[in-house]
Amino acid sequence: MTRSIEDPYRDRELVRLYDLDNPGGPDHAYYRRLADTMAARSIIDLGCGTGLLTRSLARPGRTVIGVDPSPTMLDYARRQPGSESVTWLEGDASALAPDGSSDLAVCTGNAIMHIGPEALPATLISLAAALRPGGTVSFESRNPACRAWEGWTPAATYCERDTPVGQLREWLDVTDITGQRVVFDAHNVFPDGEDRVYTSILYFRTEQEFRRELDLAGFTDVTCAGGWNGGPAQVRSPLLIIQARRA
Ligand SMILES: C[S@@+](CC[C@H](N)C(=O)[O-])C[C@H]1O[C@@H](n2cnc3c(N)ncnc32)[C@H](O)[C@@H]1O
């Protein structure tokens, strides 16, 4: 068994499958619509991963920055068609210039959930510093009230499938739940029989927690939608989709 507790996205073969498994749908449409509605000329995609959405945000007259701490994700992103339209930065939000010049910062695919409580305040402050006054931040996060982790059992998630990198058996297994922090192992077995295990730690936060953190980081006008077409979040909305403006 090979185990990683560092970068859960460091397996080149699994990263090659990421966009097939996460092709984007109403979530990507929402972020593109937001950028277009704002006529954003400068966009940051924090936790850009393979950059599928990031590249689709690029247009003539608009600069797009993709930031991600995973070298494997970023290496994949840099090799995709259209990647030359994006500036790629390896790192977290502290890699962003605090020049108050960006119109919009997004953090998609629940990437914000990878950021622990010790790092979230600094992350939001870095985003605020990179945005112009009145600039917008938007991200989504799973609603803790829906307790998604309860479905991440080996029995409920076990799957066998053909993939472009070979037959794959995969399943999830939650190993620890402490308050808002959920730790789970993603098991991946290709035909060589090795079980590659990648451990993720996700933080489930409430709307109120996000509102407090955003306020402390200097954001205002916070809204929280419960779906990609708008409408306020309900108690059981699976996702919390947040927008806020830099004060
Ligand atoms: C589920 S992927 C989402 C990727 C992409 N945004 C999407 O929508 O498909 C989560 C991403 O967050 C990145 N990530 C983890 N910790 C981070 C941090 N502290 N700051 C920014 N990104 C982080 C991971 O490397 C990974 O690429």
Coordinates of C-alpha atoms and ligand atoms in Angstrom, one line a residue, residues 9 18 46-49 68-70 73 92 108-109 111 114-115, ligand 1:
Y9 CA -3.6 15.1 -6.2
Y18 CA -9.7 14.2 -13.2
L46 CA -7.5 29.8 -6.6
G47 CA -7.1 26.0 -6.4
C48 CA -7.4 25.8 -10.2
G49 CA -6.4 22.1 -10.3
D68 CA -2.6 25.7 -7.1
P69 CA -0.2 24.1 -4.6
S70 CA -0.2 20.8 -6.4
M73 CA -2.2 19.3 -11.1
D92 CA -1.5 28.9 -2.3
T108 CA -14.1 26.1 -7.4
G109 CA -14.7 22.4 -7.1
A111 CA -11.3 23.7 -3.2
H114 CA -9.0 21.8 1.6
I115 CA -8.0 24.9 3.5
Ligands
LIG1 C1 -11.2 19.2 -5.9 S1 -9.8 20.1 -6.6 C2 -10.7 21.4 -7.5 C3 -9.9 21.8 -8.7 C4 -10.7 22.8 -9.6 N1 -10.8 24.0 -9.0 C5 -12.0 22.2 -10.1 O1 -13.0 22.9 -10.0 O2 -12.1 21.1 -10.6 C6 -9.2 20.9 -5.2 C7 -7.9 21.7 -5.5 O3 -7.6 22.5 -4.4 C8 -6.2 22.6 -4.4 N2 -5.8 23.1 -3.0 C9 -5.5 22.3 -1.9 N3 -5.1 23.1 -0.9 C10 -5.1 24.4 -1.4 C11 -4.8 25.7 -0.8 N4 -4.4 25.8 0.4 N5 -5.0 26.7 -1.6 C12 -5.4 26.6 -2.9 N6 -5.7 25.5 -3.5 C13 -5.6 24.3 -2.7 C14 -5.8 21.2 -4.7 O4 -4.4 21.1 -5.0 C15 -6.7 20.9 -5.8 O5 -6.2 21.2 -7.1

